[in-house]
Coordinates of C-alpha atoms in Angstrom, one line a residue:
M1 CA -5.1 5.6 48.1
A2 CA -4.8 2.0 46.9
T3 CA -6.5 1.1 43.6
T4 CA -9.2 -1.6 43.7
P5 CA -8.0 -4.7 41.9
G6 CA -9.7 -5.0 38.5
R7 CA -10.7 -1.3 38.3
I8 CA -9.7 0.3 35.0
R9 CA -10.2 3.3 32.9
P10 CA -12.7 2.0 30.3
W11 CA -12.2 4.6 27.6
R12 CA -8.5 3.9 27.3
Y13 CA -9.3 0.2 26.6
L14 CA -12.1 1.1 24.1
A15 CA -9.8 3.6 22.4
S16 CA -7.1 0.9 22.0
F17 CA -9.6 -1.5 20.4
V18 CA -10.9 1.2 18.0
G19 CA -7.3 1.9 17.0
I20 CA -6.7 -1.8 16.3
V21 CA -9.8 -1.9 14.1
V22 CA -8.9 1.3 12.2
V23 CA -5.4 -0.1 11.5
L24 CA -6.7 -3.5 10.4
Y25 CA -9.2 -2.0 7.9
A26 CA -6.7 0.6 6.7
L27 CA -4.5 -2.4 5.8
V28 CA -7.5 -4.1 4.1
F29 CA -8.5 -1.1 2.0
F30 CA -5.2 0.6 1.3
T31 CA -2.7 -2.2 0.8
G32 CA -2.3 -5.2 -1.5
D33 CA -5.1 -5.8 -4.0
R34 CA -7.5 -3.9 -1.8
K35 CA -10.2 -6.6 -2.1
A36 CA -12.2 -6.7 1.1
T37 CA -13.2 -10.3 0.6
P38 CA -11.4 -13.4 2.0
K39 CA -9.9 -16.0 -0.3
L40 CA -12.0 -19.1 -0.8
G41 CA -10.9 -22.7 -0.7
I42 CA -11.3 -25.4 -3.3
D43 CA -14.6 -26.5 -1.9
L44 CA -16.1 -23.0 -2.3
Q45 CA -14.5 -21.8 -5.5
G46 CA -13.7 -25.1 -7.3
G47 CA -10.4 -26.2 -8.7
T48 CA -8.4 -29.2 -9.9
Q49 CA -7.4 -32.5 -8.2
V50 CA -4.6 -34.6 -9.6
T51 CA -3.8 -38.1 -8.3
L52 CA -0.3 -39.5 -8.9
T53 CA 0.3 -43.2 -8.5
A54 CA 3.8 -44.3 -7.8
R55 CA 5.3 -47.1 -9.8
T56 CA 8.4 -49.2 -9.2
T57 CA 10.4 -51.4 -11.6
T58 CA 9.6 -54.5 -9.6
G59 CA 5.9 -53.7 -9.4
G60 CA 5.9 -53.7 -5.6
D61 CA 5.1 -51.0 -3.2
P62 CA 7.7 -48.1 -3.2
P63 CA 9.7 -47.4 -0.1
R64 CA 8.0 -45.0 2.4
D65 CA 10.9 -42.7 2.6
Q66 CA 10.9 -42.2 -1.2
L67 CA 7.2 -41.4 -1.2
V68 CA 7.7 -38.8 1.6
Q69 CA 10.6 -37.3 -0.2
A70 CA 8.6 -37.1 -3.5
Q71 CA 5.8 -35.5 -1.6
E72 CA 8.1 -32.8 -0.2
I73 CA 9.6 -32.1 -3.7
I74 CA 6.1 -31.8 -5.3
E75 CA 4.9 -29.7 -2.4
R76 CA 7.8 -27.2 -3.1
R77 CA 6.7 -27.1 -6.7
V78 CA 3.0 -26.6 -5.8
N79 CA 3.9 -23.6 -3.5
G80 CA 5.9 -22.2 -6.4
L81 CA 2.7 -21.9 -8.5
G82 CA 1.6 -19.0 -6.3
V83 CA -1.9 -20.4 -5.8
S84 CA -3.7 -20.4 -2.5
G85 CA -4.9 -23.4 -0.6
A86 CA -2.9 -26.0 -2.6
E87 CA -2.4 -29.3 -0.8
V88 CA -0.2 -32.3 -1.4
V89 CA -1.3 -35.3 0.6
L90 CA 0.3 -38.7 0.7
D91 CA -2.4 -41.4 0.6
G92 CA -0.9 -44.9 0.6
T93 CA 1.2 -45.1 -2.6
N94 CA -0.7 -42.2 -4.2
I95 CA 0.0 -38.5 -4.0
N96 CA -3.1 -36.3 -4.2
I97 CA -2.6 -32.7 -5.4
T98 CA -5.4 -30.3 -4.9
V99 CA -5.2 -26.8 -6.5
P100 CA -8.0 -24.2 -6.1
G101 CA -9.1 -21.9 -8.8
D102 CA -7.5 -22.0 -12.3
G103 CA -4.2 -23.7 -11.5
G104 CA -5.2 -27.0 -13.0
D105 CA -3.0 -26.7 -16.1
E106 CA 0.1 -26.2 -13.9
A107 CA -1.0 -29.0 -11.5
K108 CA -1.0 -31.5 -14.3
S109 CA 2.8 -31.2 -14.7
L110 CA 3.7 -31.4 -11.0
G111 CA 4.6 -35.1 -11.2
Q112 CA 7.4 -34.4 -13.6
T113 CA 11.0 -34.8 -12.4
A114 CA 12.4 -31.9 -10.5
Q115 CA 15.4 -30.3 -12.2
L116 CA 18.6 -31.0 -10.3
R117 CA 21.8 -29.9 -12.1
I118 CA 25.5 -29.3 -11.4
R119 CA 26.7 -25.9 -12.7
P120 CA 30.2 -24.3 -12.4
V121 CA 30.3 -21.2 -10.3
L122 CA 31.6 -18.1 -12.1
Q123 CA 30.9 -15.6 -9.4
S124 CA 29.3 -15.5 -5.9
A125 CA 28.0 -12.6 -3.9
A126 CA 26.0 -11.9 -0.8
A127 CA 22.3 -11.5 -1.4
G128 CA 21.9 -7.7 -1.5
P129 CA 24.0 -5.2 -3.4
A130 CA 26.2 -7.0 -5.9
A131 CA 29.7 -8.0 -4.8
G132 CA 32.6 -6.6 -6.6
G133 CA 34.2 -8.4 -9.6
V134 CA 33.1 -9.3 -13.1
P135 CA 32.2 -12.8 -14.2
T136 CA 35.0 -14.2 -16.4
T137 CA 34.2 -14.9 -20.0
P138 CA 35.7 -17.2 -22.6
G139 CA 39.3 -16.1 -23.2
D140 CA 39.5 -14.2 -19.9
T141 CA 41.5 -15.1 -16.8
G142 CA 40.4 -14.6 -13.3
Q143 CA 42.2 -14.1 -10.0
G144 CA 41.1 -14.6 -6.4
G145 CA 39.6 -18.1 -6.7
T146 CA 38.1 -19.5 -3.5
G147 CA 39.9 -22.3 -1.6
Q148 CA 38.5 -24.7 0.9
D149 CA 39.0 -22.4 3.8
G150 CA 37.2 -19.6 2.1
T151 CA 40.3 -17.5 1.4
G152 CA 41.6 -16.3 -1.9
Q153 CA 43.6 -18.6 -4.0
D154 CA 45.4 -17.8 -7.2
G155 CA 44.5 -19.5 -10.4
T156 CA 43.6 -19.0 -14.0
G157 CA 40.3 -19.8 -15.6
T158 CA 39.9 -21.9 -18.7
G159 CA 39.1 -20.1 -21.9
S160 CA 37.2 -22.6 -24.0
G161 CA 33.6 -21.6 -23.9
T162 CA 32.7 -24.9 -22.3
P163 CA 31.6 -25.4 -18.7
A164 CA 33.8 -23.7 -16.1
T165 CA 34.7 -20.7 -18.2
G166 CA 36.4 -18.8 -15.5
Q167 CA 37.2 -18.4 -11.8
P168 CA 34.9 -17.8 -8.9
Q169 CA 35.3 -14.5 -7.1
G170 CA 34.1 -12.8 -4.0
L171 CA 32.9 -15.1 -1.2
G172 CA 34.2 -18.3 0.3
A173 CA 32.6 -21.6 -0.5
L174 CA 29.0 -21.5 0.8
D175 CA 26.9 -24.4 2.1
T176 CA 23.9 -22.6 1.0
S177 CA 21.5 -25.3 1.8
H178 CA 22.0 -24.4 5.5
G179 CA 22.5 -20.6 5.2
A180 CA 26.0 -20.4 6.7
V181 CA 29.5 -19.8 5.4
A182 CA 31.4 -23.0 5.7
P183 CA 34.5 -24.6 4.1
V184 CA 32.4 -27.0 2.0
S185 CA 34.5 -28.9 -0.6
W186 CA 34.5 -31.6 -3.2
S187 CA 37.1 -34.3 -2.9
S188 CA 37.8 -38.0 -3.4
P189 CA 37.8 -40.4 -0.5
L190 CA 40.8 -42.1 -2.1
P191 CA 44.4 -40.8 -1.5
A192 CA 45.6 -38.5 -4.3
Q193 CA 48.1 -41.0 -5.6
Q194 CA 45.3 -43.6 -6.0
T195 CA 43.2 -41.3 -8.1
P196 CA 43.0 -42.5 -11.7
P197 CA 44.7 -40.2 -14.2
P198 CA 42.6 -37.8 -16.2
T199 CA 42.2 -38.1 -20.0
P200 CA 44.6 -36.0 -22.1
D201 CA 44.2 -32.3 -21.6
T202 CA 42.5 -30.7 -24.6
G203 CA 42.2 -27.3 -23.0
A204 CA 38.5 -27.9 -21.9
P205 CA 36.6 -30.3 -19.7
T206 CA 35.0 -33.2 -21.4
A207 CA 31.3 -32.6 -22.0
P208 CA 28.9 -35.0 -20.2
A209 CA 27.7 -37.9 -22.4
T210 CA 24.1 -37.3 -21.1
P211 CA 22.4 -34.4 -22.7
G212 CA 21.9 -31.4 -20.4
G213 CA 18.1 -31.6 -20.6
T214 CA 15.7 -29.1 -22.1
A215 CA 14.1 -26.0 -20.7
S216 CA 10.4 -26.4 -19.7
E217 CA 7.8 -23.8 -20.6
P218 CA 5.1 -22.5 -18.2
V219 CA 1.5 -22.9 -19.3
D220 CA 0.1 -19.7 -17.8
P221 CA 0.6 -16.8 -20.3
A222 CA 1.4 -14.2 -17.5
L223 CA 4.0 -16.5 -16.0
K224 CA 5.5 -17.3 -19.4
T225 CA 6.0 -13.6 -20.0
A226 CA 7.7 -13.2 -16.7
V227 CA 10.0 -16.2 -17.4
D228 CA 10.9 -14.9 -20.9
E229 CA 11.8 -11.5 -19.4
A230 CA 13.9 -13.1 -16.7
K231 CA 15.8 -15.2 -19.3
Q232 CA 16.7 -12.2 -21.3
T233 CA 18.9 -10.8 -18.5
R234 CA 19.7 -13.7 -16.1
Q235 CA 20.4 -16.2 -18.9
S236 CA 22.2 -13.9 -21.3
T237 CA 25.5 -14.8 -23.0
D238 CA 26.7 -11.2 -22.5
P239 CA 28.9 -10.9 -19.4
A240 CA 27.9 -7.3 -18.8
T241 CA 24.2 -8.3 -18.8
L242 CA 24.9 -11.1 -16.4
Q243 CA 26.7 -8.7 -14.0
A244 CA 23.9 -6.3 -14.2
A245 CA 21.4 -9.1 -13.5
L246 CA 23.4 -10.2 -10.5
A247 CA 23.3 -6.7 -9.0
A248 CA 19.6 -6.3 -9.6
L249 CA 18.5 -9.8 -8.4
D250 CA 16.4 -9.7 -5.3
C251 CA 16.5 -13.0 -3.4
S252 CA 13.6 -12.0 -1.1
V253 CA 10.9 -12.1 -3.8
Q254 CA 9.3 -15.0 -5.6
D255 CA 11.5 -16.0 -8.6
P256 CA 9.5 -16.6 -11.8
L257 CA 12.5 -18.5 -13.3
L258 CA 12.4 -21.4 -10.7
G259 CA 12.1 -24.6 -12.7
Y260 CA 12.2 -22.9 -16.1
D261 CA 15.9 -22.1 -16.5
D262 CA 17.6 -23.2 -19.7
P263 CA 20.4 -25.7 -18.9
A264 CA 22.3 -24.7 -22.1
L265 CA 22.7 -21.1 -21.0
P266 CA 24.4 -19.4 -18.0
L267 CA 22.2 -18.6 -15.0
V268 CA 22.1 -15.9 -12.4
A269 CA 20.5 -17.5 -9.4
C270 CA 19.9 -17.2 -5.6
S271 CA 20.8 -19.7 -2.9
E272 CA 17.9 -21.8 -1.5
D273 CA 17.9 -19.8 1.7
G274 CA 18.2 -16.4 0.0
Q275 CA 21.5 -15.5 1.7
A276 CA 23.7 -15.6 -1.5
K277 CA 23.5 -15.2 -5.2
Y278 CA 25.6 -16.6 -8.0
I279 CA 26.5 -16.4 -11.7
L280 CA 26.6 -20.0 -12.9
D281 CA 27.9 -21.4 -16.1
T282 CA 26.1 -23.8 -18.4
T283 CA 25.0 -27.2 -17.0
L284 CA 27.9 -29.7 -16.5
I285 CA 25.9 -32.7 -15.1
E286 CA 22.2 -33.4 -14.8
G287 CA 20.7 -34.6 -11.6
T288 CA 19.6 -37.8 -13.4
D289 CA 23.3 -38.6 -13.8
I290 CA 23.8 -38.9 -10.0
D291 CA 23.6 -42.6 -9.3
N292 CA 23.5 -42.4 -5.5
A293 CA 24.2 -40.1 -2.5
Q294 CA 24.7 -41.2 1.1
A295 CA 25.5 -39.4 4.3
G296 CA 28.1 -40.9 6.6
Q297 CA 31.0 -40.2 8.9
N298 CA 34.5 -39.7 7.6
Q299 CA 36.6 -42.7 8.2
N300 CA 39.5 -40.6 9.5
S301 CA 37.5 -38.2 11.7
V302 CA 34.1 -37.7 13.4
D303 CA 33.0 -35.2 10.7
W304 CA 29.9 -36.0 8.6
V305 CA 30.3 -36.1 4.8
V306 CA 28.1 -36.8 1.8
S307 CA 29.4 -39.4 -0.7
L308 CA 27.9 -39.5 -4.2
T309 CA 28.6 -41.5 -7.3
F310 CA 27.8 -40.6 -10.9
K311 CA 26.7 -42.8 -13.8
S312 CA 29.6 -43.9 -16.0
A313 CA 29.5 -41.2 -18.7
A314 CA 28.9 -38.4 -16.2
A315 CA 31.7 -39.8 -13.9
Q316 CA 34.2 -39.4 -16.7
A317 CA 33.0 -35.9 -17.5
W318 CA 33.2 -35.0 -13.8
G319 CA 36.7 -36.4 -13.5
D320 CA 37.9 -34.4 -16.5
Y321 CA 36.3 -31.2 -15.2
T322 CA 37.7 -31.5 -11.6
S323 CA 41.1 -32.3 -13.0
Q324 CA 41.2 -28.9 -14.7
N325 CA 39.4 -26.8 -12.1
V326 CA 40.9 -27.5 -8.6
G327 CA 40.1 -24.7 -6.2
K328 CA 36.9 -23.6 -8.0
Q329 CA 33.3 -24.0 -7.0
A330 CA 30.6 -26.2 -8.6
A331 CA 27.0 -25.7 -7.5
F332 CA 24.1 -28.1 -7.0
V333 CA 21.1 -26.3 -8.5
L334 CA 17.6 -27.6 -7.7
D335 CA 14.8 -26.0 -9.8
G336 CA 16.9 -22.9 -10.4
Q337 CA 18.1 -22.4 -6.8
V338 CA 21.6 -23.1 -5.5
V339 CA 21.4 -25.8 -2.8
S340 CA 25.2 -26.0 -2.1
A341 CA 28.3 -24.7 -3.8
P342 CA 31.4 -26.7 -2.6
T343 CA 35.0 -26.1 -3.6
I344 CA 36.9 -28.7 -5.6
N345 CA 39.9 -29.9 -3.6
Q346 CA 41.5 -32.4 -6.1
P347 CA 40.8 -34.3 -9.3
I348 CA 38.0 -36.7 -8.6
F349 CA 37.4 -40.0 -10.4
G350 CA 34.9 -42.4 -8.9
T351 CA 33.2 -41.6 -5.6
T352 CA 32.9 -37.9 -4.8
E353 CA 32.9 -36.7 -1.2
V354 CA 31.3 -33.4 -0.2
S355 CA 32.8 -32.3 3.2
G356 CA 32.1 -29.3 5.4
N357 CA 30.9 -28.3 8.8
F358 CA 28.1 -30.9 8.6
N359 CA 26.3 -32.5 11.5
Q360 CA 24.3 -35.6 10.9
Q361 CA 21.1 -33.9 10.1
R362 CA 22.7 -31.4 7.6
A363 CA 24.5 -34.2 5.9
Q364 CA 21.4 -36.3 5.6
D365 CA 19.4 -33.4 4.3
L366 CA 21.9 -32.6 1.5
A367 CA 22.2 -36.3 0.6
G368 CA 18.4 -36.5 0.3
I369 CA 18.3 -33.5 -2.0
L370 CA 21.0 -35.0 -4.2
R371 CA 19.5 -38.5 -4.2
Y372 CA 15.9 -37.4 -4.6
G373 CA 16.2 -33.9 -6.2
S374 CA 14.9 -35.6 -9.3
L375 CA 11.8 -37.4 -8.1
P376 CA 12.8 -40.8 -6.6
L377 CA 9.9 -42.5 -8.2
S378 CA 8.1 -42.6 -11.5
F379 CA 4.4 -41.7 -11.3
Q380 CA 1.6 -43.0 -13.5
A381 CA 0.2 -40.1 -15.6
S382 CA -3.2 -39.2 -14.4
Q383 CA -5.8 -36.8 -15.8
A384 CA -6.7 -33.8 -13.7
E385 CA -10.2 -33.9 -12.3
T386 CA -12.1 -30.6 -12.2
I387 CA -14.0 -30.0 -8.9
S388 CA -17.1 -27.9 -9.1
A389 CA -17.8 -25.3 -6.5
T390 CA -21.6 -25.8 -6.8
L391 CA -21.9 -28.3 -3.9
G392 CA -19.5 -26.2 -1.9
T393 CA -21.5 -23.0 -2.4
A394 CA -24.7 -24.8 -1.3
S395 CA -22.9 -26.1 1.8
L396 CA -21.5 -22.7 2.6
E397 CA -25.0 -21.2 2.4
A398 CA -26.3 -24.0 4.7
G399 CA -23.4 -23.4 7.1
L400 CA -24.0 -19.6 7.2
I401 CA -27.7 -20.2 7.8
A402 CA -26.8 -22.6 10.7
G403 CA -24.4 -20.0 12.1
A404 CA -26.9 -17.2 11.8
I405 CA -29.6 -19.3 13.6
G406 CA -27.1 -20.2 16.4
L407 CA -26.1 -16.6 16.7
A408 CA -29.7 -15.5 16.9
L409 CA -30.4 -18.0 19.6
V410 CA -27.4 -16.7 21.6
F411 CA -28.8 -13.2 21.2
V412 CA -32.3 -14.1 22.4
Y413 CA -30.9 -16.0 25.4
C414 CA -28.6 -13.2 26.4
L415 CA -31.4 -10.6 26.1
F416 CA -33.8 -12.7 28.0
Y417 CA -31.4 -13.7 30.8
Y418 CA -29.0 -10.8 31.1
R419 CA -31.0 -7.9 29.5
I420 CA -28.7 -4.9 29.3
L421 CA -25.7 -7.1 29.8
G422 CA -27.1 -9.2 26.9
V423 CA -27.0 -6.1 24.7
L424 CA -23.3 -5.7 25.6
T425 CA -22.7 -9.3 24.7
I426 CA -24.3 -8.8 21.3
L427 CA -22.2 -5.7 20.7
S428 CA -19.1 -7.6 21.7
L429 CA -19.8 -10.4 19.3
V430 CA -20.4 -8.0 16.4
L431 CA -17.1 -6.2 17.1
S432 CA -15.4 -9.6 17.3
G433 CA -16.8 -10.5 13.9
L434 CA -15.4 -7.3 12.5
V435 CA -11.9 -8.1 13.7
V436 CA -12.1 -11.7 12.6
Y437 CA -13.2 -10.7 9.1
A438 CA -10.4 -8.2 8.7
V439 CA -7.8 -10.6 9.9
L440 CA -9.1 -13.3 7.6
V441 CA -8.8 -11.0 4.6
L442 CA -5.3 -9.9 5.5
L443 CA -4.0 -13.4 6.2
G444 CA -5.4 -14.5 2.8
R445 CA -3.5 -11.7 1.2
W446 CA -0.2 -12.2 3.1
V447 CA 0.1 -15.9 3.7
G448 CA -2.4 -17.4 1.3
L449 CA -5.0 -18.4 4.0
T450 CA -8.2 -19.6 2.3
L451 CA -11.6 -20.0 3.8
D452 CA -13.2 -23.4 3.3
L453 CA -16.1 -25.2 4.9
A454 CA -14.0 -26.5 7.7
G455 CA -12.9 -23.0 8.5
V456 CA -16.5 -21.8 8.5
A457 CA -17.2 -24.6 11.1
G458 CA -14.3 -23.4 13.2
F459 CA -15.8 -19.8 13.3
I460 CA -19.2 -21.1 14.3
V461 CA -17.7 -23.1 17.1
A462 CA -15.7 -20.0 18.1
I463 CA -19.0 -18.1 18.7
G464 CA -19.8 -20.5 21.5
I465 CA -16.3 -20.0 23.0
T466 CA -16.7 -16.2 22.9
A467 CA -20.2 -16.3 24.4
D468 CA -18.9 -18.6 27.1
S469 CA -16.4 -16.0 28.2
F470 CA -19.2 -13.5 28.6
V471 CA -21.2 -15.9 30.7
I472 CA -18.3 -16.6 33.0
F473 CA -17.8 -12.9 33.6
F474 CA -21.5 -12.2 34.2
E475 CA -21.9 -15.1 36.6
R476 CA -18.9 -13.9 38.6
L477 CA -20.7 -10.5 38.9
K478 CA -23.7 -12.2 40.2
D479 CA -21.6 -14.1 42.8
E480 CA -20.2 -10.8 44.0
M481 CA -23.5 -9.2 44.2
R482 CA -25.0 -12.1 46.2
E483 CA -22.4 -11.5 48.8
G484 CA -23.8 -8.0 49.3
R485 CA -21.8 -5.8 47.0
T486 CA -23.3 -3.3 44.6
F487 CA -23.1 -3.6 40.8
R488 CA -20.3 -1.0 40.7
A489 CA -18.3 -2.7 43.4
A490 CA -18.9 -6.1 42.0
V491 CA -17.4 -5.4 38.5
P492 CA -13.7 -5.1 39.4
R493 CA -13.8 -7.9 41.9
G494 CA -15.8 -10.2 39.6
W495 CA -13.4 -9.4 36.7
V496 CA -10.4 -10.5 38.7
R497 CA -12.0 -13.8 39.5
A498 CA -13.4 -14.3 36.0
R499 CA -10.2 -13.3 34.2
R500 CA -8.3 -16.4 35.5
T501 CA -11.1 -18.7 34.4
I502 CA -11.4 -17.1 30.9
L503 CA -7.6 -17.3 30.4
S504 CA -7.5 -21.0 31.4
A505 CA -10.4 -22.0 29.2
D506 CA -9.1 -20.1 26.2
A507 CA -5.6 -21.6 26.8
V508 CA -7.0 -25.1 26.7
S509 CA -9.0 -24.3 23.6
F510 CA -6.0 -22.8 21.8
L511 CA -3.7 -25.7 22.8
A512 CA -6.2 -28.2 21.4
S513 CA -6.4 -26.2 18.2
A514 CA -2.6 -26.1 17.9
V515 CA -2.2 -29.8 18.5
L516 CA -5.0 -30.5 15.9
Y517 CA -3.3 -28.2 13.4
V518 CA 0.1 -30.0 13.8
L519 CA -1.3 -33.5 13.6
A520 CA -4.1 -33.1 11.0
V521 CA -4.0 -33.0 7.2
G522 CA -6.2 -31.4 4.6
Q523 CA -9.2 -29.3 5.6
V524 CA -9.0 -30.2 9.2
K525 CA -6.0 -27.9 9.4
G526 CA -8.3 -25.1 8.2
F527 CA -10.8 -25.9 11.0
A528 CA -8.0 -25.9 13.6
F529 CA -6.4 -22.7 12.4
T530 CA -9.7 -20.7 12.4
L531 CA -10.7 -22.0 15.8
G532 CA -7.3 -21.1 17.3
M533 CA -7.3 -17.7 15.6
S534 CA -10.8 -17.0 16.9
T535 CA -9.8 -18.0 20.4
V536 CA -7.0 -15.5 20.5
L537 CA -9.3 -12.8 19.1
D538 CA -11.8 -13.7 21.8
L539 CA -9.4 -12.6 24.5
L540 CA -8.8 -9.3 22.6
V541 CA -12.5 -8.6 22.6
V542 CA -13.2 -9.6 26.2
F543 CA -10.3 -7.6 27.6
L544 CA -10.6 -4.5 25.4
V545 CA -14.4 -4.3 24.8
T546 CA -16.6 -6.4 27.1
H547 CA -14.9 -5.6 30.4
P548 CA -14.7 -1.8 29.7
L549 CA -18.4 -1.7 28.5
V550 CA -19.6 -3.5 31.7
A551 CA -17.5 -1.1 33.8
L552 CA -19.1 1.9 32.0
A553 CA -22.6 0.4 32.5
S554 CA -21.9 0.0 36.3
N555 CA -21.2 3.7 36.5
S556 CA -24.5 4.7 34.9
K557 CA -27.6 5.0 37.0
V558 CA -29.7 4.0 34.0
F559 CA -27.8 0.8 33.0
S560 CA -27.1 -0.3 36.5
S561 CA -30.7 -0.2 37.6
P562 CA -31.9 -3.7 38.6
A563 CA -34.8 -3.6 36.1
L564 CA -32.5 -3.1 33.1
S565 CA -29.3 -4.9 34.1
G566 CA -30.9 -8.2 34.6
L567 CA -29.4 -8.4 38.1
G568 CA -32.5 -7.5 40.0
S569 CA -32.8 -10.8 41.9
V570 CA -29.2 -11.0 43.0
A571 CA -29.2 -7.3 43.8
K572 CA -32.2 -7.8 46.1
L573 CA -30.5 -10.8 47.7
G574 CA -27.3 -8.8 48.2
A575 CA -29.3 -5.9 49.8
E576 CA -30.9 -8.3 52.3
R577 CA -27.5 -9.7 53.2
R578 CA -26.2 -6.1 53.8
R579 CA -29.2 -5.3 56.0
A580 CA -28.7 -8.5 57.9
A581 CA -25.0 -7.8 58.4
A582 CA -25.8 -4.2 59.5
T583 CA -28.4 -5.5 62.0
A584 CA -26.0 -8.1 63.4
G585 CA -23.4 -5.4 63.8
K586 CA -25.8 -3.1 65.8
G587 CA -26.7 -6.1 68.0
V588 CA -23.1 -6.6 68.9

């Protein structure tokens, strides 16, 4: 016997929904910090707002690309604070930083120059269990250096205690800014015979004339403790301790040492994409000593390369270092993470060329990091402004009152117009609220989602979207009953017709939310996200709750009675049409 389209087994759907709710609230109460409250945005809990004004040497407006690059760098540093709801917005020539809660002290230092450094690579390994080999130390020699093609190459490490004390071991040269093994290398665009001769060999590369910088200290006491503990192992001068730190380093978790490493000590660090980890020597050249970096095509091929030049003192130090360390790796390190670790092909004096399996976008990205890793602009120091949550709390109360009034009006209308179906609507909205609340708490815990006033507005609008789905379904039921069908027969047929309309309407709503989220900035993103999320959850409730409940009601003599269902008038009209059709049939 063929199954009627739209006819379902209601208890299976309801059981599935109950299972989803149980899983969600089990995650809420038994994982993470177990706080069953959503995180609040800056307008509800207060916070700090910092405005950085860009300055140029000429006094004119800074280039737009430099402002955008500075915004991206600062945004990376904001996200590294581990605070929720932090925003970095470009407003003309200003960069506005907003940090909720107690992150104001950290926010004040976000306009400082990011730390870009070049460090010799002592050992590299895949991110996971430590690769074999021991980092070479002053006085040791190392075998198995990495050539341009990623294969082993014999060589002997220098034994001076200065930068490049050893030989890289393990992996081939990694272009870690793009997460792929590639023959990335340092070289000079000049033929080897045109390369200026190095200074007399003293057994060690010449130290850069520019000081290597100083290690910054975090303000937050808990973060400072974590940084100090990380430095004891990952910036130790003991080779065995460094090797143990390399084995223990987990590149999948937040690194407390990012931005706080000491340039005068070795460093165990991850690549930026988390695919590799390294033991690095003391800083050879600071990012501030990079004069310029440009992406372009190789004159002798179609390959893309990155050309960079150093300031005079650093250029001499780089030439001396590359003269004595051909075949070894030197890594670009941005805020404690390895961006790229090319292999040195030849002694380099003057312009340095970084080659590899670059396409145009990859070359331009690496050039931008090298050129702007230290903020491309200076910013006028500004005082942090504390934002009170008093106004936001009052606004939240007003918004919740408005939402409660709107919800109550929806309830009254549904009870008056649909009666027992109105009760099902109210129950569906309550269950929808339970799911939305649990998802909001979990997203706040997992991805840092915060609830602000704009998000509250998105949820209030979503109430109307959810109620609209119920109205579409119920009106389709009435259409079916007007055509002469009973309540029980009208439910599956009405659902099939209503389902297409509900899916189309919610798809349009979700698409509008997605476009708004992509194009908007600031709190408008919160509105778009909550509206889109509520639209998706609306489908979950309509399919797994509302439709099964209406199907159960249609099978009950009590709930399907015209007096209780609110379908008395259409049921009467349908009965008249059935009698008329029966009479016409007898007449024929």
